[in-house]
Amino acid sequence: MNSLSAWEIILQIIVQFTPVWIALAVTLSASIYYKDRLGLYGHLFDSRVGTVGLILVLFWVFTAIFADAIVTHDALSQISGMKNKRPGTEVRLAAEGAYQYYLLGGDNLARDIFSRMIMGSRAVLIIAPAATAFAFMVGITLGLPAGFRGGKLDMNLSFLANLVLAFPVILLFFLLVTPEIRSTGVPIYLAAVLFLFPVIFFVVLFQSRFYTQPMKRNIYVGTTLVLGLWAYSGLAFNADPLNVFYMEPNLLNIFVSVVFVNSPTVYRIVRGLAMDIKTRDYVAAAETRGEGPWYIMLWEILPNARGPLIVDFCLRIGYTTILLGTLGFFGLGVSPESPDWGMTINEGRKLMSIYPHLAIPPALALMSLVLGLNLLADGLREQSLKD
Amino acid sequence: MWAFILKRSGVMLLTALCLTFVVFFLTNLYPNLEKLAKTQGNMRMTDVQVENWLDTRGYTQPLLVRYGEWLGVVPSFRFTKDNGKVAGRCIKPGMDASVAPEYCGVLQGDFGMSSVFKEKVSVIVGKRLGLTGWLMLFVMIVMVPMALIIGVLAGMREGSKLDRGLSTFSIATTATPEYVSGVLFIVIFASSAVGLKWFKGSSASAMTEITFANFTLPVMTMAFYGMGYIARMTRASMAEVMTAQYIRTARLKGVSFPNIVMKHALRNALIAPFTVIMLQFPWLLTGVVIVETLFNYKGFGWVLVQAASNNDIELLLSCSVVAVFVVLVTQLISDIGYVFLNPRIRMS
C-alpha cells in the first residue's frame, strides 16, 4: 500500500483548491485595478495587514462557496480500514473514479479529515456573519434611541444590557443550548423577540425617510413587511406556509444564543457613538430643518458611525466564530454528525497524543479564518482613520 | 466617593438578584426537573411518579416561592410523609423536625447539597475555587507583565518595524482561542508521537503538586489568548500618551528616550490597561472552563461543566453566584480604581 509523501500531500491540496485560487486571482486583480473607485474597500489594499486579512477571509469565503468541488470524499461517509490513518494514505479498494487518497488522513470514524475541514467552513461562514448581522440589527435599533434620547429609556436599556454582559457567556450557553430547554420553548420566545428587530429596523428606516412620498414609502415598507414577516414566521416559529425559510431546532437554539450574547456589546458601542455624534452641527441642522428623531438617528447619525461599526462587524464575526467553536468543543454544536470545526477539535483532542493529525486541520482552519477577520478589521480601522 | 460606591453596590445587588433568578428559572424548567427526578429516583418512573416525587420535595411550588426559599427569605418547604415523619430541605438526615431551622437559604450560608457529588455545595465550590485560584494566579503572573511589555514596546514608537511586528503578534494571539492553542501546544510540546515531550499534556497531577512540567501548558494556553487584547489596549494608550505635549517638552529638554518612556509616559499609559485587566477576569472564566476540560484539571470550570451537564441545580446556582459575583466585583474595582488612578476624573 503506497502513501503520499509530505510534498505530494501539499501539492495535491494546492491542486484541490484550484477553483479558490482562480476566484481569488480574479477578485483581487479586479479589485486592485479598480482600486481608486472602490472607496474604503479600495483603500484597504494600501495597508499590508489589511490585504493579508482580506486574502485570508476571501480564501475561506471561496472555499465555502466551492466546497463541493474541493472535497475529495463525502464528509459524512466512512470507508472501512481508514480509521485514524495517517495523512496521505491510499484509500483501500477505492471505487472506480473516486479519489485515491485521504489527503489529511482519516478520523476515528474513518472519515476523510480534509473533506470534513472544507465542509466545516460552510456552516461557520453562514452562521457567524448571519448571527452577527442580527446582533447588529438588535444593537442598532436599541442603541440609537438610547444614545440619542438618553434619560429613562437609556437607563433601563443599559441596565438590561449590563445584565446580559455580566452573565458569564459559558454558563449562558450551558443553560440555553441543551436539548431539554428546546421542549420548553424558551429559544422560540427569544427568537420571537430577537428576530423581530430586523423587520422593525427596516420598516422604520424606510418610513422615516419616505413618509413624505407615500407612493414610494408604501412600496418599500410593504415589501419589507411581506418579506420580513414571511421570513420571521419561518425562522422563529417554523410556520412558513411555503417552507422556504426554515431552521433546525438545534441550529435555531445556537443561533439565538449567539445573537443574544452579542447584542448588548453592539448596543453599547452604538449607544456610545450616538451620544458622541448627536452633538455635531449636522444633527443640529437636521433638527432645525424639522426632521423627526428617527430620521436623524437612522439617516444622519448611523451613516456617520459606519467606520467603527464596520470594523467591529469584522471583529465580531471572528468572535462569533470562536464562540461557535467553543459550543462545538463542549459538544453543544449544530448536530453530532456535522463537520463543525469545534466539534472536530473536541473529538480529535481525545486521541491527540497518538494521532495528532485529527485535531490540527480544523484548529488551523479556525485560527486562520479568525486571524484573517482580525487583520481585516485592523486594516479597515487604519484606513478609515486616515479619511 | 462613598455615595458612588454605595450606589454601585446597590445596582450590583439588583443585578446579582436578577441574574440568579434567571439561572434559577432556567435550571428549574419542567424538563430539567423531570430529568432530575429520573436521575435521582428511578430512570423508569412514570409521569405520575415523577409528579409525586417532585411534589413531595416541594418542586411544584410557585417559582418565586422556591427562589425565596433558596435565598433564605421564605420558610423552607416541609412535607409530612405517610408514616407521620416530617421531611424538608432544612431537615438534615437524622435531625428532628422540631429543632430544624425555618429558613435555610443562601443568606443563612446554606448553599444546599450537590445531587451529583453527594456533598455540600459550599465545600465543593470552595475546594475547586482554590484550585482555579492557583491557575488564575499563574496566568496573571505570566500574562500581565508580558502583555504590558509588548504593549509599551509597540506603542512607544508608533508605526515602527517593532510596532508592526508586535501588533501583528497580538492580533494573532487574539485570533487563537484556548481550544486551538491548547491543542497545538499539546501536539508540539507533549505529544508522544511527534512532540518535544517537554511538558505533560494533562494537569491532573497539578491538583496535588504544581510542577513546571504539569502546569506550564494550561497557563501558557490561557495567557496566550488573553495577552493580545491587553497588549493592544496598552499599545493604544501608550501611543496616545507619546503624542502628548509634556512628552514633547521632555524630549526638547533633552531627556533620553528610555527615561521618557520609563519615567514620564509609563505611569499615564498604564491607567487604561488597568481597567482592561480587571475586566478580563470574567472573560477568563470561559478560558478556565475550556482549559480545565482540555487539561483535565478539576477546578471551578470543571465543576461548572459537571453541574451543567448533569443539571445539578444547587451546584449550578452556586457556581453562577460565584461567577456573577466575580464579574460584578471586578467591574466595581475597575471603576473605583480608574477614578483613583486618574485624577482628571471626579465623581458627579
PDB file of N, CA and C in Angstrom, chain B residues 259-301:
ATOM      1  N   ASN B 259      14.409  57.188  29.342  1.00  0.00           N
ATOM      2  CA  ASN B 259      13.939  57.930  30.508  1.00  0.00           C
ATOM      3  C   ASN B 259      12.522  58.444  30.313  1.00  0.00           C
ATOM      4  N   ILE B 260      12.264  58.959  29.107  1.00  0.00           N
ATOM      5  CA  ILE B 260      10.922  59.463  28.813  1.00  0.00           C
ATOM      6  C   ILE B 260       9.917  58.344  28.964  1.00  0.00           C
ATOM      7  N   VAL B 261      10.245  57.195  28.351  1.00  0.00           N
ATOM      8  CA  VAL B 261       9.309  56.070  28.390  1.00  0.00           C
ATOM      9  C   VAL B 261       9.086  55.622  29.825  1.00  0.00           C
ATOM     10  N   MET B 262      10.184  55.410  30.556  1.00  0.00           N
ATOM     11  CA  MET B 262      10.060  54.833  31.885  1.00  0.00           C
ATOM     12  C   MET B 262       9.463  55.812  32.894  1.00  0.00           C
ATOM     13  N   LYS B 263       9.926  57.055  32.873  1.00  0.00           N
ATOM     14  CA  LYS B 263       9.540  57.968  33.962  1.00  0.00           C
ATOM     15  C   LYS B 263       8.342  58.838  33.622  1.00  0.00           C
ATOM     16  N   HIS B 264       8.207  59.218  32.348  1.00  0.00           N
ATOM     17  CA  HIS B 264       7.154  60.181  32.020  1.00  0.00           C
ATOM     18  C   HIS B 264       5.913  59.529  31.435  1.00  0.00           C
ATOM     19  N   ALA B 265       6.117  58.614  30.480  1.00  0.00           N
ATOM     20  CA  ALA B 265       4.967  58.096  29.740  1.00  0.00           C
ATOM     21  C   ALA B 265       4.274  56.942  30.464  1.00  0.00           C
ATOM     22  N   LEU B 266       5.072  56.052  31.034  1.00  0.00           N
ATOM     23  CA  LEU B 266       4.535  54.772  31.504  1.00  0.00           C
ATOM     24  C   LEU B 266       3.381  54.920  32.479  1.00  0.00           C
ATOM     25  N   ARG B 267       3.542  55.799  33.466  1.00  0.00           N
ATOM     26  CA  ARG B 267       2.518  55.901  34.510  1.00  0.00           C
ATOM     27  C   ARG B 267       1.168  56.290  33.934  1.00  0.00           C
ATOM     28  N   ASN B 268       1.165  57.249  33.052  1.00  0.00           N
ATOM     29  CA  ASN B 268      -0.107  57.666  32.459  1.00  0.00           C
ATOM     30  C   ASN B 268      -0.644  56.641  31.487  1.00  0.00           C
ATOM     31  N   ALA B 269       0.297  55.926  30.850  1.00  0.00           N
ATOM     32  CA  ALA B 269      -0.149  54.973  29.839  1.00  0.00           C
ATOM     33  C   ALA B 269      -0.771  53.733  30.471  1.00  0.00           C
ATOM     34  N   LEU B 270      -0.518  53.504  31.760  1.00  0.00           N
ATOM     35  CA  LEU B 270      -0.995  52.260  32.360  1.00  0.00           C
ATOM     36  C   LEU B 270      -2.385  52.377  32.984  1.00  0.00           C
ATOM     37  N   ILE B 271      -3.000  53.563  32.911  1.00  0.00           N
ATOM     38  CA  ILE B 271      -4.333  53.726  33.510  1.00  0.00           C
ATOM     39  C   ILE B 271      -5.364  52.904  32.744  1.00  0.00           C
ATOM     40  N   ALA B 272      -5.378  53.063  31.429  1.00  0.00           N
ATOM     41  CA  ALA B 272      -6.384  52.355  30.624  1.00  0.00           C
ATOM     42  C   ALA B 272      -6.223  50.833  30.714  1.00  0.00           C
ATOM     43  N   PRO B 273      -5.003  50.295  30.581  1.00  0.00           N
ATOM     44  CA  PRO B 273      -4.858  48.835  30.690  1.00  0.00           C
ATOM     45  C   PRO B 273      -5.327  48.282  32.022  1.00  0.00           C
ATOM     46  N   PHE B 274      -5.226  49.071  33.094  1.00  0.00           N
ATOM     47  CA  PHE B 274      -5.678  48.580  34.396  1.00  0.00           C
ATOM     48  C   PHE B 274      -7.141  48.165  34.324  1.00  0.00           C
ATOM     49  N   THR B 275      -7.975  49.053  33.747  1.00  0.00           N
ATOM     50  CA  THR B 275      -9.393  48.732  33.601  1.00  0.00           C
ATOM     51  C   THR B 275      -9.566  47.474  32.778  1.00  0.00           C
ATOM     52  N   VAL B 276      -8.801  47.405  31.668  1.00  0.00           N
ATOM     53  CA  VAL B 276      -8.936  46.257  30.780  1.00  0.00           C
ATOM     54  C   VAL B 276      -8.564  44.971  31.497  1.00  0.00           C
ATOM     55  N   ILE B 277      -7.484  45.028  32.306  1.00  0.00           N
ATOM     56  CA  ILE B 277      -7.049  43.818  33.007  1.00  0.00           C
ATOM     57  C   ILE B 277      -8.126  43.371  33.984  1.00  0.00           C
ATOM     58  N   MET B 278      -8.722  44.326  34.703  1.00  0.00           N
ATOM     59  CA  MET B 278      -9.771  43.952  35.648  1.00  0.00           C
ATOM     60  C   MET B 278     -10.958  43.345  34.907  1.00  0.00           C
ATOM     61  N   LEU B 279     -11.303  43.939  33.766  1.00  0.00           N
ATOM     62  CA  LEU B 279     -12.463  43.432  33.038  1.00  0.00           C
ATOM     63  C   LEU B 279     -12.156  42.115  32.336  1.00  0.00           C
ATOM     64  N   GLN B 280     -10.882  41.711  32.308  1.00  0.00           N
ATOM     65  CA  GLN B 280     -10.524  40.431  31.692  1.00  0.00           C
ATOM     66  C   GLN B 280     -10.957  39.251  32.554  1.00  0.00           C
ATOM     67  N   PHE B 281     -11.093  39.468  33.860  1.00  0.00           N
ATOM     68  CA  PHE B 281     -11.428  38.357  34.758  1.00  0.00           C
ATOM     69  C   PHE B 281     -12.640  37.562  34.299  1.00  0.00           C
ATOM     70  N   PRO B 282     -13.773  38.247  34.033  1.00  0.00           N
ATOM     71  CA  PRO B 282     -14.927  37.468  33.583  1.00  0.00           C
ATOM     72  C   PRO B 282     -14.665  36.712  32.289  1.00  0.00           C
ATOM     73  N   TRP B 283     -13.833  37.307  31.416  1.00  0.00           N
ATOM     74  CA  TRP B 283     -13.504  36.610  30.174  1.00  0.00           C
ATOM     75  C   TRP B 283     -12.701  35.359  30.457  1.00  0.00           C
ATOM     76  N   LEU B 284     -11.872  35.462  31.489  1.00  0.00           N
ATOM     77  CA  LEU B 284     -11.029  34.319  31.809  1.00  0.00           C
ATOM     78  C   LEU B 284     -11.865  33.117  32.221  1.00  0.00           C
ATOM     79  N   LEU B 285     -13.102  33.369  32.682  1.00  0.00           N
ATOM     80  CA  LEU B 285     -13.921  32.241  33.133  1.00  0.00           C
ATOM     81  C   LEU B 285     -14.148  31.239  32.005  1.00  0.00           C
ATOM     82  N   THR B 286     -14.512  31.761  30.820  1.00  0.00           N
ATOM     83  CA  THR B 286     -14.687  30.870  29.675  1.00  0.00           C
ATOM     84  C   THR B 286     -13.401  30.108  29.419  1.00  0.00           C
ATOM     85  N   GLY B 287     -12.275  30.839  29.488  1.00  0.00           N
ATOM     86  CA  GLY B 287     -10.983  30.203  29.280  1.00  0.00           C
ATOM     87  C   GLY B 287     -10.719  29.129  30.309  1.00  0.00           C
ATOM     88  N   VAL B 288     -11.073  29.418  31.567  1.00  0.00           N
ATOM     89  CA  VAL B 288     -10.862  28.446  32.641  1.00  0.00           C
ATOM     90  C   VAL B 288     -11.633  27.169  32.336  1.00  0.00           C
ATOM     91  N   VAL B 289     -12.890  27.331  31.896  1.00  0.00           N
ATOM     92  CA  VAL B 289     -13.705  26.151  31.629  1.00  0.00           C
ATOM     93  C   VAL B 289     -13.079  25.324  30.504  1.00  0.00           C
ATOM     94  N   ILE B 290     -12.637  25.998  29.439  1.00  0.00           N
ATOM     95  CA  ILE B 290     -12.054  25.259  28.312  1.00  0.00           C
ATOM     96  C   ILE B 290     -10.748  24.592  28.724  1.00  0.00           C
ATOM     97  N   VAL B 291      -9.869  25.375  29.365  1.00  0.00           N
ATOM     98  CA  VAL B 291      -8.537  24.846  29.690  1.00  0.00           C
ATOM     99  C   VAL B 291      -8.631  23.713  30.706  1.00  0.00           C
ATOM    100  N   GLU B 292      -9.513  23.863  31.687  1.00  0.00           N
ATOM    101  CA  GLU B 292      -9.622  22.801  32.688  1.00  0.00           C
ATOM    102  C   GLU B 292     -10.181  21.521  32.077  1.00  0.00           C
ATOM    103  N   THR B 293     -11.083  21.680  31.083  1.00  0.00           N
ATOM    104  CA  THR B 293     -11.591  20.496  30.395  1.00  0.00           C
ATOM    105  C   THR B 293     -10.486  19.866  29.555  1.00  0.00           C
ATOM    106  N   LEU B 294      -9.754  20.732  28.850  1.00  0.00           N
ATOM    107  CA  LEU B 294      -8.723  20.255  27.934  1.00  0.00           C
ATOM    108  C   LEU B 294      -7.586  19.552  28.670  1.00  0.00           C
ATOM    109  N   PHE B 295      -7.180  20.124  29.805  1.00  0.00           N
ATOM    110  CA  PHE B 295      -6.024  19.574  30.510  1.00  0.00           C
ATOM    111  C   PHE B 295      -6.407  18.731  31.721  1.00  0.00           C
ATOM    112  N   ASN B 296      -7.729  18.467  31.857  1.00  0.00           N
ATOM    113  CA  ASN B 296      -8.184  17.589  32.922  1.00  0.00           C
ATOM    114  C   ASN B 296      -7.748  18.071  34.302  1.00  0.00           C
ATOM    115  N   TYR B 297      -7.884  19.366  34.525  1.00  0.00           N
ATOM    116  CA  TYR B 297      -7.558  19.971  35.818  1.00  0.00           C
ATOM    117  C   TYR B 297      -8.886  20.254  36.497  1.00  0.00           C
ATOM    118  N   LYS B 298      -9.164  19.551  37.592  1.00  0.00           N
ATOM    119  CA  LYS B 298     -10.527  19.595  38.117  1.00  0.00           C
ATOM    120  C   LYS B 298     -10.749  20.782  39.047  1.00  0.00           C
ATOM    121  N   GLY B 299     -10.847  21.953  38.471  1.00  0.00           N
ATOM    122  CA  GLY B 299     -11.097  23.161  39.252  1.00  0.00           C
ATOM    123  C   GLY B 299     -12.529  23.632  39.078  1.00  0.00           C
ATOM    124  N   PHE B 300     -12.720  24.931  39.220  1.00  0.00           N
ATOM    125  CA  PHE B 300     -14.055  25.515  39.183  1.00  0.00           C
ATOM    126  C   PHE B 300     -14.730  25.313  37.822  1.00  0.00           C
ATOM    127  N   GLY B 301     -13.956  25.502  36.759  1.00  0.00           N
ATOM    128  CA  GLY B 301     -14.518  25.341  35.423  1.00  0.00           C
ATOM    129  C   GLY B 301     -15.003  23.922  35.188  1.00  0.00           C
TER     130      GLY B 301
END
